[in-house]
Amino acid sequence: MSDVAAASPRPTSRLLAIVVLVILEATLVVTWSAGFVGIRFAIDHAPIFLILLWRSLVSGLVLLPFALAWGPRLRWSEVFPQMLFGALAMAGYLAGFALAISHGVPTGLVALITDMLPLAVAFLSWPVLGQALTLRQWLGSFIGLAGVLIASGWSLGMGDVPLWAYGLPVLGTLSLAMATLLQKRKPSPLPVHQSLCIQCLSAAAIFALFAWHEGGVLPVVETGFIGGILWLVFVATFGAWSLYYIALRKSSPARVTAILYLSPPVTMIWAWIMFGEPLSWAMAAGLIVSLAGIVIVARSSEAKPRCLRAQRQPRAVAGRA
């Protein structure tokens, strides 16, 4: 009787865990999309590098007291890798997609291009981790690229966007993929709030140089600029990046990037409602084709570790025998 009573709460606990997981994943999608929308809103009030500077600086300064008070003592051997990750994952990635939006590339298309992160991770896995791409990964990469070209082909006829601007989010995505692989190869012992603080301050130092060259580093005292920075700090940085790094530590990169597949359509709808950016069947078709390619890459990436574990299992059994 007691065993039955003890076992009865298990379905409820499992259902609660599923509900919590769904809420967390949905929050990650919304906050990740908020970064693109926030940049699109803020560029109407200030130069792009000034926005990125104050987004990163305020984020780092807010986190700094917590980073110094809670967590292990910061050592240079642990701080330096986080500075490198800040240059790649923060400065490189944010500058890539933000500059593209500032030059007129549609916000939804930028989100679609940066959502090619699984393809970039697969492409860079060989030089960084020594993992060659399988035939399925190559196939998925080409399908994903075809989807981006379909969506981009429609937007090329929209206005006077320079052709090279479409390459900016590609470079930013490659930068984030490199940081992701480096963190997987050498995981950080620091908690998320400490690593995120160091990365934000490192990115702020880089953005300060470009903002100075762009015209100055002082903030714009306007409601639009202040509101945009607060949105980018507390929603797009603390929300999106914290959830992203927590998810990377709790799950596989394939699952995390699979969750982010939903960010391009969410961003497209936001941009359509808030800024009147048009939607088209070509954008929808390109999105579907790209997601199909990403799913192929992600599933093949998950299948490879499973095959390796299956190959090792008989050896382990034989060793114990």
XYZ file of C-alpha atoms in Angstrom:
321
model
C 0.000 0.000 0.000
C 2.773 2.394 0.920
C 4.621 1.530 -2.284
C 1.559 2.456 -4.350
C 1.153 5.725 -2.444
C 4.801 6.566 -2.948
C 4.631 5.815 -6.652
C 1.432 7.777 -7.322
C 3.004 11.291 -7.421
C 5.475 10.271 -10.113
C 3.204 10.983 -13.154
C 2.367 14.401 -11.689
C 6.031 15.215 -11.095
C 6.921 14.087 -14.592
C 4.151 16.238 -16.077
C 5.309 19.224 -14.037
C 8.882 18.724 -15.253
C 7.677 18.639 -18.864
C 5.636 21.820 -18.374
C 8.607 23.616 -16.804
C 10.871 22.478 -19.651
C 8.413 23.712 -22.282
C 8.127 27.098 -20.544
C 11.926 27.433 -20.346
C 12.374 26.528 -24.016
C 9.606 28.910 -25.094
C 11.215 31.674 -23.021
C 14.551 31.006 -24.708
C 12.965 31.358 -28.152
C 11.207 34.624 -27.251
C 14.227 36.208 -25.565
C 16.559 35.107 -28.376
C 14.241 36.737 -30.919
C 14.092 39.850 -28.730
C 17.736 40.573 -29.506
C 17.043 41.074 -33.210
C 13.934 43.158 -32.534
C 15.724 45.272 -29.902
C 18.584 46.102 -32.277
C 16.102 47.000 -35.022
C 14.323 49.353 -32.608
C 17.469 50.954 -31.180
C 19.156 51.801 -34.508
C 16.534 54.506 -35.026
C 17.976 56.344 -32.007
C 21.771 55.843 -32.049
C 24.719 54.491 -34.081
C 25.061 50.731 -34.036
C 28.370 50.384 -32.163
C 27.217 52.826 -29.487
C 24.204 50.570 -28.936
C 26.352 47.445 -28.730
C 28.811 49.197 -26.385
C 26.204 50.219 -23.831
C 24.330 46.937 -24.108
C 27.494 44.999 -23.235
C 28.837 47.521 -20.692
C 25.611 47.823 -18.676
C 25.165 44.041 -18.745
C 28.701 43.473 -17.472
C 28.491 46.146 -14.768
C 25.186 44.795 -13.446
C 26.682 41.303 -13.227
C 30.037 42.432 -11.781
C 29.063 42.627 -8.063
C 27.494 39.154 -8.258
C 30.520 37.780 -10.128
C 32.848 39.080 -7.409
C 30.669 38.039 -4.466
C 29.464 34.590 -5.516
C 31.438 31.866 -7.195
C 35.054 30.692 -7.195
C 37.903 33.172 -7.040
C 38.661 34.506 -10.498
C 42.062 33.529 -11.830
C 43.756 34.742 -14.974
C 43.931 31.213 -16.380
C 40.117 31.068 -16.254
C 39.428 34.713 -17.130
C 41.475 34.783 -20.338
C 39.452 32.040 -22.123
C 36.252 33.883 -21.222
C 37.676 37.055 -22.746
C 38.299 35.097 -25.944
C 34.757 33.739 -25.862
C 33.503 37.295 -25.326
C 35.348 38.448 -28.434
C 33.898 35.595 -30.497
C 30.448 34.872 -29.048
C 29.553 38.422 -28.021
C 31.493 40.930 -30.105
C 31.755 38.887 -33.297
C 28.226 37.515 -33.289
C 26.411 40.679 -32.159
C 28.366 42.937 -34.516
C 27.657 40.635 -37.448
C 23.878 40.589 -37.232
C 23.523 44.142 -35.867
C 25.519 45.663 -38.734
C 23.455 43.668 -41.219
C 20.209 45.054 -39.775
C 21.626 48.595 -39.740
C 22.447 48.284 -43.461
C 18.871 47.313 -44.282
C 18.911 43.512 -44.362
C 15.409 42.398 -43.228
C 15.361 41.495 -39.549
C 13.647 38.155 -40.143
C 16.198 37.186 -42.780
C 19.056 38.057 -40.416
C 17.464 35.790 -37.797
C 17.188 33.031 -40.406
C 20.848 33.327 -41.414
C 22.088 33.346 -37.824
C 19.885 30.320 -37.151
C 22.294 28.387 -39.380
C 24.370 27.865 -36.227
C 24.106 24.030 -36.396
C 25.502 24.112 -39.941
C 28.350 26.380 -38.846
C 29.085 24.116 -35.864
C 29.137 21.052 -38.129
C 31.330 22.840 -40.683
C 33.893 23.937 -38.067
C 33.884 20.649 -36.131
C 36.617 19.167 -38.331
C 39.287 21.889 -37.891
C 38.413 22.513 -34.210
C 37.484 19.071 -32.864
C 38.834 16.824 -35.610
C 35.344 15.518 -36.465
C 34.767 15.149 -40.205
C 31.315 15.814 -41.654
C 29.243 12.827 -42.646
C 27.366 12.562 -45.939
C 24.094 13.440 -44.187
C 25.685 16.524 -42.628
C 26.935 17.708 -46.013
C 23.479 17.108 -47.490
C 21.787 19.005 -44.669
C 24.266 21.866 -45.004
C 23.537 22.292 -48.712
C 19.776 22.124 -48.114
C 20.029 24.739 -45.363
C 22.109 26.995 -47.580
C 19.572 26.593 -50.389
C 16.819 27.782 -48.057
C 18.782 30.902 -47.147
C 19.362 31.638 -50.839
C 15.633 31.264 -51.546
C 14.737 33.727 -48.792
C 17.607 36.078 -49.692
C 16.700 36.090 -53.378
C 13.357 37.687 -52.540
C 14.887 40.352 -50.313
C 17.598 41.272 -52.836
C 14.951 42.951 -54.951
C 13.470 44.919 -52.058
C 15.800 47.910 -51.958
C 19.318 49.261 -51.991
C 20.898 46.844 -49.515
C 24.580 46.261 -50.415
C 25.301 42.667 -51.373
C 28.187 42.337 -48.888
C 25.811 43.140 -46.005
C 24.250 39.686 -46.400
C 27.612 38.164 -45.480
C 27.787 39.957 -42.115
C 25.401 37.634 -40.239
C 27.207 34.668 -41.812
C 30.495 35.853 -40.301
C 28.781 36.489 -36.979
C 27.298 32.984 -36.953
C 30.694 31.433 -37.712
C 32.137 33.433 -34.809
C 29.481 32.122 -32.403
C 29.983 28.572 -33.702
C 33.714 28.810 -33.047
C 33.066 29.994 -29.475
C 30.555 27.164 -28.938
C 33.024 24.512 -30.089
C 35.879 25.956 -28.038
C 33.704 25.947 -24.920
C 32.734 22.339 -25.580
C 36.377 21.342 -26.059
C 37.427 23.069 -22.824
C 34.401 23.567 -20.532
C 34.624 26.464 -18.114
C 34.589 25.773 -14.349
C 33.022 29.195 -13.762
C 29.279 29.586 -13.137
C 27.195 31.254 -15.833
C 26.967 34.680 -14.164
C 30.759 34.968 -13.870
C 31.551 33.844 -17.414
C 28.785 36.050 -18.829
C 30.093 39.070 -16.900
C 33.633 38.633 -18.242
C 32.365 38.123 -21.795
C 30.146 41.215 -21.680
C 32.940 43.473 -20.369
C 35.382 42.079 -22.942
C 32.917 42.737 -25.750
C 32.287 46.250 -24.373
C 36.018 47.050 -24.610
C 36.014 45.981 -28.263
C 32.834 47.888 -29.082
C 34.213 51.009 -27.359
C 37.008 51.235 -29.932
C 34.570 51.069 -32.836
C 32.089 53.431 -31.160
C 34.867 55.992 -30.628
C 35.781 55.738 -34.288
C 32.090 55.983 -35.179
C 31.665 59.272 -33.326
C 31.829 58.871 -29.555
C 31.118 56.650 -26.569
C 28.725 58.834 -24.546
C 25.134 57.545 -24.346
C 22.244 59.293 -26.076
C 19.916 60.811 -23.471
C 16.662 59.858 -25.180
C 13.796 57.646 -24.107
C 14.136 55.475 -27.206
C 17.847 54.829 -26.658
C 17.519 54.152 -22.912
C 14.494 51.916 -23.415
C 16.265 50.004 -26.190
C 19.361 49.446 -24.045
C 17.302 48.243 -21.070
C 15.421 45.856 -23.383
C 18.668 44.505 -24.828
C 20.294 44.163 -21.393
C 17.580 42.514 -19.334
C 15.676 40.585 -22.013
C 18.117 39.853 -24.842
C 21.300 39.501 -22.742
C 20.351 38.279 -19.267
C 17.408 36.318 -20.598
C 18.666 34.878 -23.878
C 22.375 34.378 -23.188
C 21.901 33.038 -19.671
C 19.336 30.529 -20.886
C 21.553 29.666 -23.852
C 24.602 28.885 -21.707
C 22.533 27.054 -19.092
C 20.983 24.946 -21.850
C 24.413 24.179 -23.303
C 25.571 22.883 -19.925
C 22.387 20.919 -19.262
C 21.846 19.483 -22.744
C 23.519 18.800 -26.082
C 24.299 21.538 -28.631
C 21.993 19.762 -31.095
C 18.979 20.079 -28.771
C 19.745 23.692 -27.883
C 20.015 24.742 -31.513
C 16.883 22.729 -32.307
C 14.988 24.912 -29.836
C 16.265 28.025 -31.589
C 14.792 26.845 -34.915
C 11.626 28.682 -33.883
C 13.321 32.062 -33.472
C 13.284 33.147 -37.180
C 9.479 32.888 -37.627
C 8.941 34.606 -34.257
C 11.338 37.390 -35.308
C 9.645 37.753 -38.709
C 6.241 38.194 -37.061
C 7.634 40.717 -34.559
C 9.325 42.711 -37.331
C 6.117 42.677 -39.377
C 4.009 43.926 -36.454
C 6.441 46.506 -35.020
C 8.276 47.826 -38.088
C 6.082 46.892 -41.022
C 8.731 44.649 -42.614
C 6.869 42.676 -45.294
C 6.352 38.923 -45.225
C 6.406 36.841 -48.405
C 5.900 33.293 -49.596
C 9.576 33.195 -50.602
C 10.610 33.959 -47.031
C 8.303 31.217 -45.734
C 9.553 28.721 -48.307
C 13.185 29.539 -47.572
C 12.517 29.161 -43.859
C 10.982 25.697 -44.316
C 13.805 24.492 -46.578
C 16.465 25.816 -44.204
C 14.889 24.196 -41.155
C 14.746 20.871 -43.017
C 18.484 21.082 -43.656
C 19.206 22.024 -40.047
C 17.151 19.083 -38.743
C 19.181 16.697 -40.921
C 22.444 18.109 -39.578
C 21.280 18.088 -35.948
C 20.003 14.506 -36.076
C 23.155 13.224 -37.731
C 25.202 15.065 -35.091
C 23.234 13.309 -32.331
C 23.471 9.933 -34.070
C 27.277 9.980 -34.165
C 27.790 9.958 -30.357
C 25.177 7.201 -30.050
C 27.055 5.053 -32.559
C 30.288 5.602 -30.648
C 28.643 4.594 -27.376
C 27.182 1.493 -29.015
C 30.613 0.511 -30.313
C 32.224 0.956 -26.891
C 29.584 -0.982 -24.962
C 30.557 -4.540 -26.053
C 34.194 -3.821 -25.225
C 33.286 -2.700 -21.730
C 31.193 -5.840 -21.163
C 33.981 -8.021 -22.477
C 36.467 -6.302 -20.163
C 34.327 -6.998 -17.137
C 33.869 -10.620 -18.182
